[in-house]
Amino acid sequence: YQRRVRGVELFLILCGMKVYCVLFLILLTSEVLSYNNENYEILRVNAKDAKQVDALLTLETLDSIDDIVISKLGTVDFIVTEEKAEGVKQLLKNKFGLNIQHLGNGNVKKALENVSGDENATFSYTAYHRIGTIYSHLEAVANQYPDIVEVFSLTGKTYEGREIKAVKISRDVSNSDSKPLLWIDGGIHAREWIAPATVMYIIDALVGNHETDLAPKIAPLLEKYQFVIAPCINPDGYEYTHTSRRLWRKTRKPSGCEEGEENIYGGCFTQNCWGVDPNRNWDADWGKSGVSSNPCSLVYPGSAPFDQLNTAAVRDQLLQYKGRIKLYVTYHSYSQLFLLPLGYTMEPPPDHEHHTAVGKAVVAAIKERYGTEYTPMISAGLYPASGDSADWAYHALSISDAYTFELRDTGKHGFVLPPEQIVESGGENIDGLLALIDNLAADNK
């Protein structure tokens, strides 16, 4: 697994700009980030607190560690080659005093490269799909139900030139722009494939393509509200997880040099960095907690709030709805949590009692269908994180009901949840969403 390329600029200088050296440089700097034929192991530890999470995150710069995955439950997974696993185990034991759970080896490569759909596949809920297939299905739903569905693109495009498509769903949709608005999005973190899939399932449930037994509950909502739903708001990163690196989390815009190590020619001495954590890029306590100043970090928040085209586009769309918007919901994975405001502090906001009541109703509704247990908790949870989208919506749009769902599972499969669980995730979460809407703050109804 080729994770980083080091010393490339120095090599170029030594080569003296010869053609063959430039060709070699191109080969070096292209990101060959798919898993090769090496065997991998997954080592899991349980972080004790926020301070230890931050300390463990600093290990992501080590060449012996290929990926780090942190969940809201406090588990931290290290993906390492078998030949380097023993050294990482000793580091975790000796430096951090942590017990290590060995999650498997050998087949990790297959698990991390699995089920990437064909770019022109027919949409279904038996597989995860590429962004083009998702967008095509949005268009198909709008053509099927023109009276209640409109497709549109957010203003502008992503760094790699993609649109961020969304749908409006409402009775007499073309005349629904004065109705109170409910916003739903997913896919802000690229590797969380179950999030866009679940949001797409919710769209199909709202229009009646499935979950037809819920029609008596849904019909009055379409009369009263306008739903605006964007299933994947980080399409560049999402596509990259299908083509190159399954566990990529961030956006894809170049973000600088590792630890700011620029050379005199404006290049990087050690490592070029790509992407920003888009859920640390919002102007809500930005850059203070749960972030890193290293542009190569998983939790790099950017050089400034909204310096990513996709987060700025979503912000601008939401600002158009200020005064109308009554609910902000964003879907992530994994951990089976319903996260209440706020994400950057454990200090409860003034409306925490309302949030707690909503949380109880939502997790009860989710559990009823398949017995799946979600936990409601303040988003800061084990560790605070600044700059997330729900906190921005809570403050900037004055929305009391601004929540984050962390979908299946609790770590058995993590971000590589089998596609066989898409339908169940979708079904239990349409139940949870309906319960959430039933329990909106009185002034939001």
XYZ file of C-alpha atoms in Angstrom:
445
model
C 0.000 0.000 0.000
C 1.698 3.206 -1.122
C 0.607 5.802 1.411
C 3.113 8.600 0.922
C 5.905 9.758 -1.332
C 8.808 11.497 0.432
C 11.704 13.568 -0.795
C 10.346 13.990 -4.327
C 11.273 17.663 -4.704
C 14.821 16.947 -3.515
C 15.042 14.195 -6.126
C 13.946 16.639 -8.823
C 16.631 19.119 -7.818
C 19.316 16.410 -7.922
C 18.097 15.269 -11.325
C 18.635 18.727 -12.753
C 15.291 18.714 -14.551
C 16.245 15.944 -16.994
C 13.322 14.521 -18.947
C 13.731 11.016 -17.603
C 13.800 12.405 -14.067
C 10.617 14.357 -14.666
C 8.926 11.212 -15.922
C 10.099 9.388 -12.812
C 8.772 12.242 -10.689
C 5.353 11.926 -12.313
C 5.314 8.239 -11.504
C 6.340 8.936 -7.930
C 3.852 11.697 -7.213
C 0.803 10.005 -8.678
C -1.175 8.708 -5.728
C -1.121 4.955 -6.022
C -3.340 4.525 -3.009
C -5.074 1.231 -3.661
C -4.110 -1.797 -1.639
C -1.498 -3.999 -3.255
C -0.898 -7.686 -2.655
C 0.458 -7.282 0.863
C -1.500 -8.699 3.762
C -2.858 -6.315 6.350
C -3.892 -6.481 9.956
C -6.412 -4.361 11.846
C -5.463 -3.532 15.430
C -8.135 -1.971 17.637
C -7.707 -0.101 20.918
C -10.162 1.736 23.143
C -9.154 5.320 23.854
C -9.606 6.409 27.457
C -10.487 10.056 26.810
C -10.253 12.948 24.358
C -6.602 13.591 25.228
C -5.671 10.041 24.322
C -7.646 10.203 21.063
C -5.603 13.255 20.073
C -2.371 11.501 21.046
C -3.258 8.408 19.024
C -4.074 10.562 16.024
C -0.505 11.853 15.956
C 0.594 8.344 14.977
C -1.007 8.756 11.538
C 2.252 10.332 10.301
C 4.203 7.120 10.928
C 5.149 5.115 7.841
C 4.342 1.919 9.726
C 0.638 2.861 9.896
C -1.399 2.918 6.699
C -4.729 4.135 8.038
C -6.352 5.149 11.307
C -10.087 4.906 11.896
C -11.694 6.576 14.919
C -15.311 6.062 15.936
C -17.492 8.106 18.263
C -17.528 5.071 20.549
C -13.859 5.703 21.304
C -12.440 2.783 19.351
C -9.342 3.476 17.274
C -8.386 1.036 14.510
C -4.907 0.889 13.000
C -4.502 -0.725 9.589
C -0.946 -1.982 9.171
C 0.964 -4.450 7.035
C 1.645 -7.784 8.697
C 5.400 -7.159 8.675
C 4.970 -3.933 10.670
C 2.155 -5.069 12.953
C 4.369 -6.245 15.808
C 6.172 -2.909 16.038
C 2.876 -1.012 16.138
C 1.563 -3.356 18.832
C 4.617 -2.694 20.969
C 4.254 1.055 20.477
C 0.612 1.006 21.561
C 1.390 -1.137 24.593
C 4.565 0.569 25.754
C 3.748 4.213 25.055
C 0.004 4.216 25.718
C -0.530 1.178 27.958
C -3.420 -0.016 25.794
C -4.827 -3.483 25.335
C -5.018 -4.445 21.665
C -7.790 -6.349 19.950
C -6.732 -8.132 16.778
C -9.552 -7.886 14.233
C -8.104 -9.958 11.446
C -5.539 -10.193 8.684
C -5.073 -11.533 5.182
C -8.570 -10.700 3.963
C -8.369 -7.054 5.011
C -7.262 -6.153 1.494
C -10.367 -7.786 0.023
C -12.659 -6.159 2.577
C -11.259 -2.688 1.918
C -11.514 -2.982 -1.854
C -14.949 -4.581 -1.998
C -18.231 -3.746 -3.659
C -17.324 -0.643 -5.636
C -20.137 -0.351 -8.158
C -19.826 0.088 -11.890
C -20.006 3.716 -12.973
C -23.026 2.951 -15.185
C -24.764 0.431 -12.944
C -28.526 0.295 -12.482
C -29.490 1.735 -9.115
C -30.578 -0.705 -6.418
C -30.366 -1.224 -2.673
C -28.304 -4.394 -2.984
C -25.050 -2.546 -3.713
C -23.225 0.707 -3.069
C -23.153 2.976 -6.084
C -20.926 5.532 -7.752
C -21.981 9.175 -7.670
C -23.159 9.107 -11.298
C -25.558 6.253 -10.577
C -26.883 8.067 -7.501
C -27.496 11.239 -9.511
C -29.161 9.294 -12.311
C -31.563 7.786 -9.796
C -32.453 11.231 -8.451
C -33.355 12.272 -11.999
C -35.378 9.098 -12.498
C -37.373 9.700 -9.306
C -38.087 13.286 -10.368
C -39.301 12.079 -13.771
C -41.452 9.441 -12.084
C -43.051 11.882 -9.625
C -42.903 15.362 -11.232
C -45.633 16.747 -8.979
C -43.682 16.082 -5.786
C -39.978 15.905 -6.727
C -37.561 18.398 -8.290
C -33.839 17.842 -8.815
C -31.441 20.757 -8.633
C -27.727 21.405 -8.215
C -26.209 23.581 -5.532
C -24.504 26.692 -6.848
C -20.971 26.079 -8.055
C -18.991 22.864 -8.359
C -16.494 20.930 -6.290
C -12.715 21.179 -6.627
C -12.748 18.331 -9.173
C -15.646 19.893 -11.057
C -18.557 17.802 -9.832
C -22.049 18.999 -9.089
C -23.672 18.521 -5.705
C -27.193 17.418 -6.566
C -30.199 17.532 -4.284
C -33.949 17.061 -4.458
C -36.942 18.991 -3.210
C -39.825 16.772 -2.136
C -43.228 18.222 -1.319
C -46.826 18.119 -2.445
C -47.147 20.513 -5.425
C -43.391 20.890 -5.283
C -43.154 23.726 -7.805
C -45.200 25.914 -5.436
C -43.674 24.702 -2.165
C -40.929 27.279 -1.584
C -42.928 29.072 1.099
C -43.411 25.962 3.241
C -41.298 25.246 6.332
C -38.231 23.307 5.265
C -36.570 20.120 6.511
C -32.950 19.615 5.393
C -31.257 16.207 5.157
C -27.756 15.434 3.878
C -25.256 12.586 3.866
C -21.842 11.605 2.613
C -19.820 14.501 4.008
C -17.147 11.952 4.979
C -16.144 10.076 1.865
C -15.705 6.566 3.253
C -19.095 6.392 4.970
C -20.893 4.678 2.079
C -23.912 3.661 4.112
C -24.816 7.331 4.654
C -25.635 8.243 1.016
C -27.299 4.838 0.581
C -29.544 5.408 3.621
C -30.414 8.948 2.506
C -31.371 7.599 -0.926
C -33.596 5.020 0.760
C -35.307 7.827 2.685
C -35.940 9.670 -0.585
C -37.548 6.605 -2.145
C -39.632 6.059 0.991
C -40.917 9.645 0.979
C -42.099 9.398 -2.640
C -43.686 5.970 -2.163
C -41.297 3.707 -4.072
C -41.151 1.547 -0.965
C -42.344 1.644 2.660
C -45.864 2.107 1.268
C -47.359 1.197 4.643
C -45.942 4.514 5.911
C -47.930 6.543 3.355
C -50.548 7.692 5.907
C -47.733 9.196 8.019
C -45.768 10.639 5.103
C -48.614 12.241 3.133
C -49.397 14.959 5.743
C -45.676 15.794 5.968
C -45.487 16.383 2.214
C -48.453 18.711 2.508
C -46.917 20.700 5.351
C -43.178 20.705 4.624
C -40.673 20.946 1.833
C -37.910 18.357 2.208
C -34.542 19.307 0.696
C -32.239 16.310 0.550
C -28.620 16.128 -0.661
C -27.435 12.503 -0.451
C -23.711 13.125 -1.000
C -22.153 16.503 -0.218
C -18.525 15.370 -0.698
C -18.731 13.763 -4.145
C -15.006 14.173 -4.916
C -13.978 12.238 -1.840
C -16.766 9.705 -2.304
C -15.658 8.903 -5.849
C -12.061 8.606 -4.679
C -13.071 5.882 -2.226
C -14.483 3.930 -5.164
C -11.506 4.359 -7.476
C -8.400 4.617 -5.301
C -8.533 4.484 -1.522
C -11.504 2.919 0.221
C -10.975 4.574 3.621
C -10.363 8.119 2.395
C -12.267 10.558 4.641
C -11.597 14.070 3.383
C -12.132 16.255 0.319
C -9.653 16.124 -2.570
C -8.314 19.668 -2.876
C -4.529 19.894 -2.267
C -4.028 21.218 1.243
C -0.305 21.917 1.554
C 2.816 20.244 2.889
C 3.090 17.946 5.870
C 3.658 20.173 8.917
C 4.262 23.110 6.564
C 7.584 21.730 5.344
C 7.938 23.717 2.112
C 11.198 23.982 0.189
C 12.589 27.127 -1.396
C 10.952 26.231 -4.701
C 7.467 26.212 -3.195
C 7.182 22.424 -3.132
C 7.181 20.022 -0.196
C 10.335 18.511 1.319
C 8.537 15.450 2.607
C 4.893 15.006 1.664
C 2.181 16.668 -0.375
C -1.158 16.636 1.432
C -4.621 16.362 -0.036
C -7.999 17.263 1.343
C -9.655 18.756 4.380
C -11.979 17.108 6.876
C -15.217 18.696 5.628
C -16.907 18.168 8.971
C -14.250 20.289 10.688
C -14.503 23.048 8.063
C -17.635 24.870 9.274
C -17.520 28.153 11.147
C -18.625 26.817 14.520
C -15.832 27.057 17.107
C -13.621 26.359 14.101
C -10.119 25.015 14.551
C -10.086 24.601 18.327
C -10.944 21.020 19.378
C -10.490 17.619 17.794
C -8.430 18.992 14.892
C -4.842 19.013 13.686
C -2.734 21.755 12.100
C -1.035 19.126 9.929
C -2.566 19.351 6.417
C -2.032 15.606 5.985
C -4.098 14.763 9.075
C -7.470 13.045 8.919
C -8.888 15.904 10.981
C -7.224 18.880 9.311
C -9.935 21.610 9.363
C -8.557 23.648 6.461
C -6.768 26.981 6.453
C -10.022 28.817 7.177
C -13.718 27.993 7.607
C -15.394 27.107 4.320
C -12.188 27.046 2.293
C -13.587 23.948 0.559
C -15.915 24.498 -2.371
C -18.343 21.788 -1.286
C -18.824 23.053 2.275
C -19.168 26.624 1.013
C -21.808 25.506 -1.504
C -23.854 23.731 1.180
C -23.515 26.733 3.499
C -24.743 29.105 0.798
C -27.721 26.864 0.042
C -28.675 26.650 3.708
C -28.389 30.414 4.170
C -31.003 30.850 1.458
C -33.401 28.942 3.702
C -32.717 30.889 6.881
C -36.027 31.598 8.571
C -37.741 28.687 6.791
C -35.574 25.798 7.866
C -36.929 23.891 10.867
C -34.720 20.794 10.896
C -31.126 20.025 9.982
C -30.128 16.355 9.836
C -26.852 14.910 8.617
C -26.144 11.188 8.252
C -22.739 9.675 9.063
C -21.362 6.297 10.079
C -20.570 4.439 12.178
C -21.446 3.836 15.876
C -25.287 3.683 16.035
C -25.643 7.032 17.763
C -28.115 9.898 17.643
C -26.022 12.962 18.363
C -27.497 16.002 20.065
C -26.089 19.552 20.052
C -23.319 20.460 20.566
C -20.177 18.881 19.146
C -17.468 21.153 20.505
C -18.457 21.270 24.174
C -20.018 19.001 26.764
C -21.788 22.018 28.254
C -25.497 21.407 27.491
C -27.200 24.160 25.454
C -30.328 25.874 26.826
C -32.666 23.557 24.876
C -30.936 20.357 25.952
C -34.055 19.034 27.679
C -35.881 19.176 24.350
C -32.981 17.454 22.579
C -32.985 14.687 25.169
C -36.706 14.036 24.651
C -36.205 13.945 20.876
C -33.315 11.532 21.248
C -35.354 9.092 23.328
C -38.168 9.119 20.775
C -35.831 8.626 17.814
C -33.835 5.699 19.200
C -37.047 3.986 20.363
C -38.475 4.241 16.843
C -35.277 2.919 15.269
C -35.207 -0.067 17.619
C -38.813 -1.069 17.000
C -38.315 -2.543 13.531
C -35.194 -4.726 13.774
C -34.104 -4.302 17.371
C -31.108 -2.139 16.389
C -29.979 -0.141 19.391
C -28.883 3.441 18.944
C -27.711 5.640 21.798
C -28.641 9.325 22.139
C -25.824 11.506 23.439
C -24.366 14.992 23.208
C -22.291 15.107 20.036
C -19.105 16.073 21.911
C -19.359 12.605 23.463
C -16.009 11.029 24.172
C -14.115 13.845 22.484
C -15.152 17.354 21.366
C -14.719 18.369 17.727
C -14.955 21.908 16.412
C -16.290 22.989 13.042
C -19.041 20.456 12.339
C -22.051 21.156 10.151
C -24.769 20.498 12.726
C -23.228 22.974 15.179
C -23.045 25.599 12.441
C -26.706 25.025 11.587
C -27.640 25.254 15.257
C -25.896 28.608 15.685
C -25.905 30.317 12.283
C -29.441 29.320 11.301
C -30.861 29.364 14.847
C -32.183 25.808 14.456
C -32.843 24.078 17.751
C -33.320 20.765 15.952
C -29.908 20.131 14.405
C -28.779 16.519 14.728
C -26.304 13.938 13.475
C -27.067 10.251 12.939
C -24.168 7.814 13.179
C -25.463 4.763 11.316
C -24.653 1.052 11.538
C -22.725 -0.686 12.929
C -20.780 -0.540 16.201
C -17.465 -1.679 14.749
C -17.743 -5.233 13.461
C -17.632 -4.003 9.877
C -17.209 -0.292 10.505
C -17.009 1.723 7.292
C -17.163 -1.391 5.117
C -20.690 -2.318 6.157
C -21.964 -5.093 3.854
C -24.478 -3.884 1.248
C -26.873 -6.518 2.538
C -27.549 -4.137 5.430
C -28.569 -1.149 3.299
C -32.288 -1.944 3.302
C -32.441 -2.519 7.041
C -30.482 0.666 7.706
C -32.840 2.578 5.460
C -35.977 1.092 6.982
C -35.082 1.731 10.589
C -33.907 5.232 9.778
C -37.051 6.309 7.968
C -38.787 5.256 11.208
C -36.320 7.333 13.209
C -36.733 10.343 10.931
C -40.528 10.270 11.195
C -40.263 10.133 14.977
C -37.859 13.060 14.872
C -40.261 15.158 12.812
C -43.107 14.275 15.193
C -41.031 15.678 18.041
C -39.730 18.924 16.558
C -39.635 21.892 18.894
C -43.070 23.518 19.159
C -41.924 26.683 17.400
C -40.518 24.613 14.534
C -43.737 22.790 13.699
